[in-house]
Short mmCIF file of C-alpha atoms in Angstrom, two decimals:
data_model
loop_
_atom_site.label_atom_id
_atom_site.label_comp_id
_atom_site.label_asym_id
_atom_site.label_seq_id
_atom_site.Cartn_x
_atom_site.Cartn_y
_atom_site.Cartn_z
CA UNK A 1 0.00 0.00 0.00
CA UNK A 2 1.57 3.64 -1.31
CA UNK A 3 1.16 5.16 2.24
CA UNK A 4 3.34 6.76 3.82
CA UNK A 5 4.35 6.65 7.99
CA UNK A 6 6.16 7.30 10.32
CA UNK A 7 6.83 5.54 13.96
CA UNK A 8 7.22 6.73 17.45
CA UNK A 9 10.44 7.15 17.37
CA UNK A 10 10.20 9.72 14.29
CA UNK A 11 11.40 7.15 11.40
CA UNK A 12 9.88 7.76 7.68
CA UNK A 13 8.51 4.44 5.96
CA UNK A 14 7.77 5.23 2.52
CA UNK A 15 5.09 2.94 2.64
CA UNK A 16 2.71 1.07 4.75
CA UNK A 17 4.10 -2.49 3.20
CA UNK A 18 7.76 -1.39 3.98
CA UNK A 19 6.51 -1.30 7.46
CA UNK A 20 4.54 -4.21 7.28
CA UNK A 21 7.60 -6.66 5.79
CA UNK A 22 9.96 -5.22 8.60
CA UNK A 23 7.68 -5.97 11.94
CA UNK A 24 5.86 -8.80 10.35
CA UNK A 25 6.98 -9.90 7.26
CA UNK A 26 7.69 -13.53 7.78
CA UNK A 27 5.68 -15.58 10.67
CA UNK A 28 8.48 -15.29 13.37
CA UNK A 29 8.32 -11.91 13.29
CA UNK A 30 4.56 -11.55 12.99
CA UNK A 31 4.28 -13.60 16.16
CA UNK A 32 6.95 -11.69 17.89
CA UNK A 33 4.32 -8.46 16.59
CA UNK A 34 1.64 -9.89 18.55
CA UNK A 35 3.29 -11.36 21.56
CA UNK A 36 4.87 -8.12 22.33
CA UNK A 37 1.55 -6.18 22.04
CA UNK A 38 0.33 -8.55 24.68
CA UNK A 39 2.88 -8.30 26.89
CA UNK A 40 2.47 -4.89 26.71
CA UNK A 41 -1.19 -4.73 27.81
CA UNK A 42 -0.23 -7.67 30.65
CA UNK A 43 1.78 -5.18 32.20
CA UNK A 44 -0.88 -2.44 32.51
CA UNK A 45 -3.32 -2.28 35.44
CA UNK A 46 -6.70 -3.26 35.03
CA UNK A 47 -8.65 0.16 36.01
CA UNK A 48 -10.08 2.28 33.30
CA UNK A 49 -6.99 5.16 34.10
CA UNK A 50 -4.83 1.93 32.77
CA UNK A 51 -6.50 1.11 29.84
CA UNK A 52 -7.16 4.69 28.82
CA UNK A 53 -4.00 4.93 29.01
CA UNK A 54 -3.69 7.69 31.71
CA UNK A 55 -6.71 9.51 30.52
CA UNK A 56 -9.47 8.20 32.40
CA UNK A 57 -11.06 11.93 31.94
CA UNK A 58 -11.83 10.33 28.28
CA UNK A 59 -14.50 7.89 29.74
CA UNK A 60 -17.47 10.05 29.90
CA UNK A 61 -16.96 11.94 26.39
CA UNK A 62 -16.21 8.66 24.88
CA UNK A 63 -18.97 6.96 26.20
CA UNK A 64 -21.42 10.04 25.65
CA UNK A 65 -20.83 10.13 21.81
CA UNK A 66 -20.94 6.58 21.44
CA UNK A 67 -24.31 6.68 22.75
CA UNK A 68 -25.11 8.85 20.54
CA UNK A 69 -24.19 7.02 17.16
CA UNK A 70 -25.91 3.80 19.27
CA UNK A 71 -28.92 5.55 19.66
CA UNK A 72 -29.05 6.73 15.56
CA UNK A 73 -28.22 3.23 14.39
CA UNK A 74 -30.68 1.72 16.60
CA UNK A 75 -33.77 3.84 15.64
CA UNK A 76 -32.38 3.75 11.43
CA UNK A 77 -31.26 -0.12 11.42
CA UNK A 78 -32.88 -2.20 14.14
CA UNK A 79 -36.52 -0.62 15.26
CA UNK A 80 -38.37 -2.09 17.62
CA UNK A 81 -41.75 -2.15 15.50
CA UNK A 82 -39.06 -4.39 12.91
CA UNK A 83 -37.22 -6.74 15.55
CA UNK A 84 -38.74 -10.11 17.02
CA UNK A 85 -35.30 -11.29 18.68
CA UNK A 86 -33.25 -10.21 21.22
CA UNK A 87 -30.36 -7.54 20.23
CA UNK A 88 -26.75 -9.30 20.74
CA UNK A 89 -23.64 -7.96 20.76
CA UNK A 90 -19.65 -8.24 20.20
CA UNK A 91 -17.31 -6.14 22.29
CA UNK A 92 -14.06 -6.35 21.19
CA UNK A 93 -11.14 -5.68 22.37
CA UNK A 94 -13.09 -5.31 25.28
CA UNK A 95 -10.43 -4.67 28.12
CA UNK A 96 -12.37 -4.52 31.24
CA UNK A 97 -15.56 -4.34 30.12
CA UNK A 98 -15.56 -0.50 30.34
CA UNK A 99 -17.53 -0.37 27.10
CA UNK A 100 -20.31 -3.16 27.83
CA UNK A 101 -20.78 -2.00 31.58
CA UNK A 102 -21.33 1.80 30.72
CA UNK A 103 -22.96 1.16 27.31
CA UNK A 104 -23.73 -1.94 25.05
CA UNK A 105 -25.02 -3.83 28.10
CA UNK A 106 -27.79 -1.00 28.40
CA UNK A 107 -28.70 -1.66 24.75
CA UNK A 108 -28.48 -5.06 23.94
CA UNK A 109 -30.42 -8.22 25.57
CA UNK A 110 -27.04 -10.37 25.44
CA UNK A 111 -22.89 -8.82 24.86
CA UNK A 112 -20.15 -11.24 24.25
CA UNK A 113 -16.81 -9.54 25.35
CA UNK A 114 -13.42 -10.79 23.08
CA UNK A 115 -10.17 -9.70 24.95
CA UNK A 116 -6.75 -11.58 24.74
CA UNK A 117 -5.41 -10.10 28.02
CA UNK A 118 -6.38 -12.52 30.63
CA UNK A 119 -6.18 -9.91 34.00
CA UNK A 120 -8.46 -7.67 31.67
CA UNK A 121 -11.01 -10.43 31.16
CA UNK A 122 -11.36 -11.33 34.75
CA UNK A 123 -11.99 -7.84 35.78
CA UNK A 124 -14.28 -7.90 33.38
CA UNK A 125 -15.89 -10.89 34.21
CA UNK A 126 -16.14 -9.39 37.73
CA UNK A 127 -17.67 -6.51 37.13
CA UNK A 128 -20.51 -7.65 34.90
CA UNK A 129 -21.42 -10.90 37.38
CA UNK A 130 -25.13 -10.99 37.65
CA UNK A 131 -25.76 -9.93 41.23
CA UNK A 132 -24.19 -6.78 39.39
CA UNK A 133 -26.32 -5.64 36.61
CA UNK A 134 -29.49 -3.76 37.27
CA UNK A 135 -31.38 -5.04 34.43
CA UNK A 136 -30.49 -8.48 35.89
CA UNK A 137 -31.41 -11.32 32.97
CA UNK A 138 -32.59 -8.66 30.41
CA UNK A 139 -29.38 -7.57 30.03
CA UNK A 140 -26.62 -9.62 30.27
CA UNK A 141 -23.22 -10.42 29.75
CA UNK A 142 -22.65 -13.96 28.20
CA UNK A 143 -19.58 -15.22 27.25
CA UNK A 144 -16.47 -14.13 27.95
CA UNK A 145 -13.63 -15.21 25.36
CA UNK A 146 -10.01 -14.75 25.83
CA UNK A 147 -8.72 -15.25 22.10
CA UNK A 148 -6.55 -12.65 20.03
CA UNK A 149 -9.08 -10.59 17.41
CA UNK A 150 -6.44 -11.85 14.94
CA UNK A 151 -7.76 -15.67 16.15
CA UNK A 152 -11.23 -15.26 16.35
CA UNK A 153 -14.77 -16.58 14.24
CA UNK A 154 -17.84 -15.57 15.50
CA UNK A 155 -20.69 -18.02 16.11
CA UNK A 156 -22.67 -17.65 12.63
CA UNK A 157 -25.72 -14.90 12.45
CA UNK A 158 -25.28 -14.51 16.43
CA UNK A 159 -24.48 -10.45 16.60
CA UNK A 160 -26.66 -7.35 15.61
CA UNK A 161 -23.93 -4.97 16.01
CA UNK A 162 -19.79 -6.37 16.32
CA UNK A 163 -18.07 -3.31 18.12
CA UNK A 164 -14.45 -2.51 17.71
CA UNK A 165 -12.95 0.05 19.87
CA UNK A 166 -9.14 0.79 20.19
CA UNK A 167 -7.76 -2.52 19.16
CA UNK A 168 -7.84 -2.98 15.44
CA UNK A 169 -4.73 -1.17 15.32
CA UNK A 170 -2.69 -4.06 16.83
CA UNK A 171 -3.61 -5.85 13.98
CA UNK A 172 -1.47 -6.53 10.38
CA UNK A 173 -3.25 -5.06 7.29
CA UNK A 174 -4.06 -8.65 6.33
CA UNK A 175 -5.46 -10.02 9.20
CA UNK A 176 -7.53 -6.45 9.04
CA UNK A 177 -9.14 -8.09 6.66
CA UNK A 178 -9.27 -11.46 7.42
CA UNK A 179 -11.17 -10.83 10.51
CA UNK A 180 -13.40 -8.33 9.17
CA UNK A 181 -14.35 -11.15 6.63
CA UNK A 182 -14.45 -14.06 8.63
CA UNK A 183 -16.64 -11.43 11.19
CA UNK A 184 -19.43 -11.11 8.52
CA UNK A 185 -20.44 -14.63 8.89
CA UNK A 186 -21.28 -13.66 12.90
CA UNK A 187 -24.12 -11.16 11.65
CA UNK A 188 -27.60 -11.27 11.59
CA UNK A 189 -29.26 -10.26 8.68
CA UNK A 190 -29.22 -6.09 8.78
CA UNK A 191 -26.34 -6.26 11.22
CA UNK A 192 -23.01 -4.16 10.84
CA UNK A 193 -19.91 -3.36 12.38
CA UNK A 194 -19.10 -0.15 14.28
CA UNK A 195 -15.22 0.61 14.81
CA UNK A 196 -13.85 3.25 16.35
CA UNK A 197 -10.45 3.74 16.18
CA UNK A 198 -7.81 6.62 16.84
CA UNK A 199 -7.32 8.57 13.64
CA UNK A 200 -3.44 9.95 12.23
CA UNK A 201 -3.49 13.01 10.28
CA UNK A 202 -1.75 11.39 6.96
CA UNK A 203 -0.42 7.96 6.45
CA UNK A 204 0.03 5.82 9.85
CA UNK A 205 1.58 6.29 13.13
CA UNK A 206 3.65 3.05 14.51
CA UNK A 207 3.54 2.58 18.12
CA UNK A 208 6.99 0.60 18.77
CA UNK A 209 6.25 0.31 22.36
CA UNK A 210 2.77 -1.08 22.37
CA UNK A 211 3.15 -2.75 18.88
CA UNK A 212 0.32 -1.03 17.09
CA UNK A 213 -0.51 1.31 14.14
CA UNK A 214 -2.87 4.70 13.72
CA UNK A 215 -3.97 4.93 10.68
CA UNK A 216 -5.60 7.55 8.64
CA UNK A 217 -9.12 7.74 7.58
CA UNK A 218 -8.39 7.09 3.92
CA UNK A 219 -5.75 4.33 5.72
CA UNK A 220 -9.02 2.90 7.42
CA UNK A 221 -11.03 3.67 3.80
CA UNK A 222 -8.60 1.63 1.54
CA UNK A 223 -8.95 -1.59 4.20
CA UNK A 224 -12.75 -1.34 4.20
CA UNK A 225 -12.35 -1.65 0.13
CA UNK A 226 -10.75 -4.52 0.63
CA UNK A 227 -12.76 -6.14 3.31
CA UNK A 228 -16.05 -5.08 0.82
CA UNK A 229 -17.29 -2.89 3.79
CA UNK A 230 -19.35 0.30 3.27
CA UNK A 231 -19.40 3.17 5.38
CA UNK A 232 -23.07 3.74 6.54
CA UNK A 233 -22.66 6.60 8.57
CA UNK A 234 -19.26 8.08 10.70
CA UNK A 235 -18.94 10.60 13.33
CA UNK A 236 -16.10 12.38 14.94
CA UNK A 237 -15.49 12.26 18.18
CA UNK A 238 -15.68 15.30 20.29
CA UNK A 239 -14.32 16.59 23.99
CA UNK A 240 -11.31 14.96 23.68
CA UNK A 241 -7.87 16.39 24.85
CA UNK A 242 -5.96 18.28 22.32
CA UNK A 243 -2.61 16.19 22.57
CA UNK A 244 -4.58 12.83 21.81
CA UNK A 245 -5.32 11.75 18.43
CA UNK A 246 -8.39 12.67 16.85
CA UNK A 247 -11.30 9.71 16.72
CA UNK A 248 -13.49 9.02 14.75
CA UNK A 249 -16.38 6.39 14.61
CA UNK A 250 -17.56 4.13 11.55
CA UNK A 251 -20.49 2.34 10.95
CA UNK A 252 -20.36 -0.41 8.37
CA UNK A 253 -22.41 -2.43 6.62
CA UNK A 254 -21.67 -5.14 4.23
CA UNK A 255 -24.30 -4.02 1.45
CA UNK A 256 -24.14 -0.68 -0.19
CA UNK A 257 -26.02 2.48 1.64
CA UNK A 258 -29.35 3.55 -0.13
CA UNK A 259 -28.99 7.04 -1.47
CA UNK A 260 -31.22 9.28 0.14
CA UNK A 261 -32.83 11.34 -3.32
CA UNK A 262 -33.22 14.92 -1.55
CA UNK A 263 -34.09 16.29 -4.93
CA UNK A 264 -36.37 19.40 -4.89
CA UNK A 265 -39.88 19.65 -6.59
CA UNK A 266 -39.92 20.97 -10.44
CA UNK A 267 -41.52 23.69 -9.00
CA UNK A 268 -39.41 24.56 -6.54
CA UNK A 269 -36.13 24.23 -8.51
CA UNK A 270 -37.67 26.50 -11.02
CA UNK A 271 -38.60 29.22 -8.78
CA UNK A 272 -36.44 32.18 -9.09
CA UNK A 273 -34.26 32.93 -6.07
CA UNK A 274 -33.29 36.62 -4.65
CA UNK A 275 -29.52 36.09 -4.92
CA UNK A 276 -27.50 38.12 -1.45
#
């Protein structure tokens, strides 16, 4: 891929696949890729100030505007008057369940939560125990798998919605779109994706201490080509800290968007205008 990057440590790649064949070109080093993002996240406490990263302050904006592209995509793509099973969901990279707990577990009937970090999982697991959750069977948690994204098939036609927060990035461009293709099968008719990822200005941004990439939106827009994803709707997200990278959120479906014809009348296009 002709995109260009740069890592943390301020060296130019010329392109994303001269990146690619250096950190995980052959399958040594594409384990070692993996295995050392990992270890990473084994090392960081499981509290939402460790998985944010030090920015716990982030929680409430980020959970705010999510709920607000939840809400949009609920009322457009899943109606109540049009649904006669219960709404499921995929959390993944799911961390501590910071994501379920505060949102998809007030949404959907049933959330599966996919993490690879084991001390993540369990906190998770923890937190969203029964006694726990004030909607008590409505709205539960259900299986907890500890598998690498990279690893992972969906039960078939299980999810409504398969959300992706702040992990894809850990993955290779290939297995980008191996997952996203093997995750289509995990649908339900009318379902769709919605990732939300950390967005670089131009061209990628390699993390060499966490072992993952930022990518750009036309980055994120060349993948979903390849994956035959359509955007549906996106939103950017908003009350973030300055210093962090933008965000912005993607909803994607694996049929093309109807165009919405907002095409005037004859008689209204025809009607002369005062021109200011």
């Amino acid at each position: 891929m002709d995109i260009a990057g740069v890592d943390s440590n301020g060296r130019e790649f010329n392109t994303a696949g001269e990146m690619w064949k250096e950190h995980a070109g052959d399958p040594n080093k594409k384990s070692q890729w993996y295995n050392d993002g990992v270890t990473y996240w084994e090392g960081v406490d499981a509290s939402v100030d460790g998985v944010l990263g030090g920015f716990a302050n982030v929680n409430e904006p980020d959970i705010s505007c999510s709920e607000d592209f939840l809400k949009i995509l609920l009322s457009e793509r899943f109606s109540s008057d049009n649904r006669h099973q219960p709404l499921v969901a995929l959390d993944c990279g799911s961390g501590i369940g910071r994501v379920t707990k505060n949102l998809l577990i007030r949404y959907f009937n049933e959330v599966d939560l996919l993490e690879p970090v084991s001390h993540f999982l369990e906190a998770a697991r923890e937190t969203l125990a029964l006694g726990y959750q004030t909607n008590s069977d409505l709205h539960r948690a259900v299986n907890f798998y500890c598998v690498p994204l990279q690893d992972f098939t969906p039960d078939a036609g299980r999810y409504d919605i398969i959300w992706v927060q702040w992990c894809i990035g850990h993955l290779t461009d290939d297995d980008f779109v191996s997952f996203f293709n093997r995750a289509k099968a995990g649908l339900k008719p009318g379902g769709m994706f919605v990732l939300k990822e950390n967005i670089a200005r131009s061209g990628f941004v390699l993390d060499n201490e966490d072992r993952s990439i930022t990518r750009s939106d036309s980055y994120f827009k060349t993948l979903f080509s390849r994956c035959g994803l359509h955007v549906y709707k996106l939103k950017d997200q908003k009350g973030f800290p300055e210093e962090l990278f933008a965000v912005k959120m993607y909803a994607l479906t694996t049929e093309v968007p109807k165009k919405v014809n907002r095409t005037r009348s004859k008689a209204q296009a025809n009607r002369p205008r005062i021109i200011k």
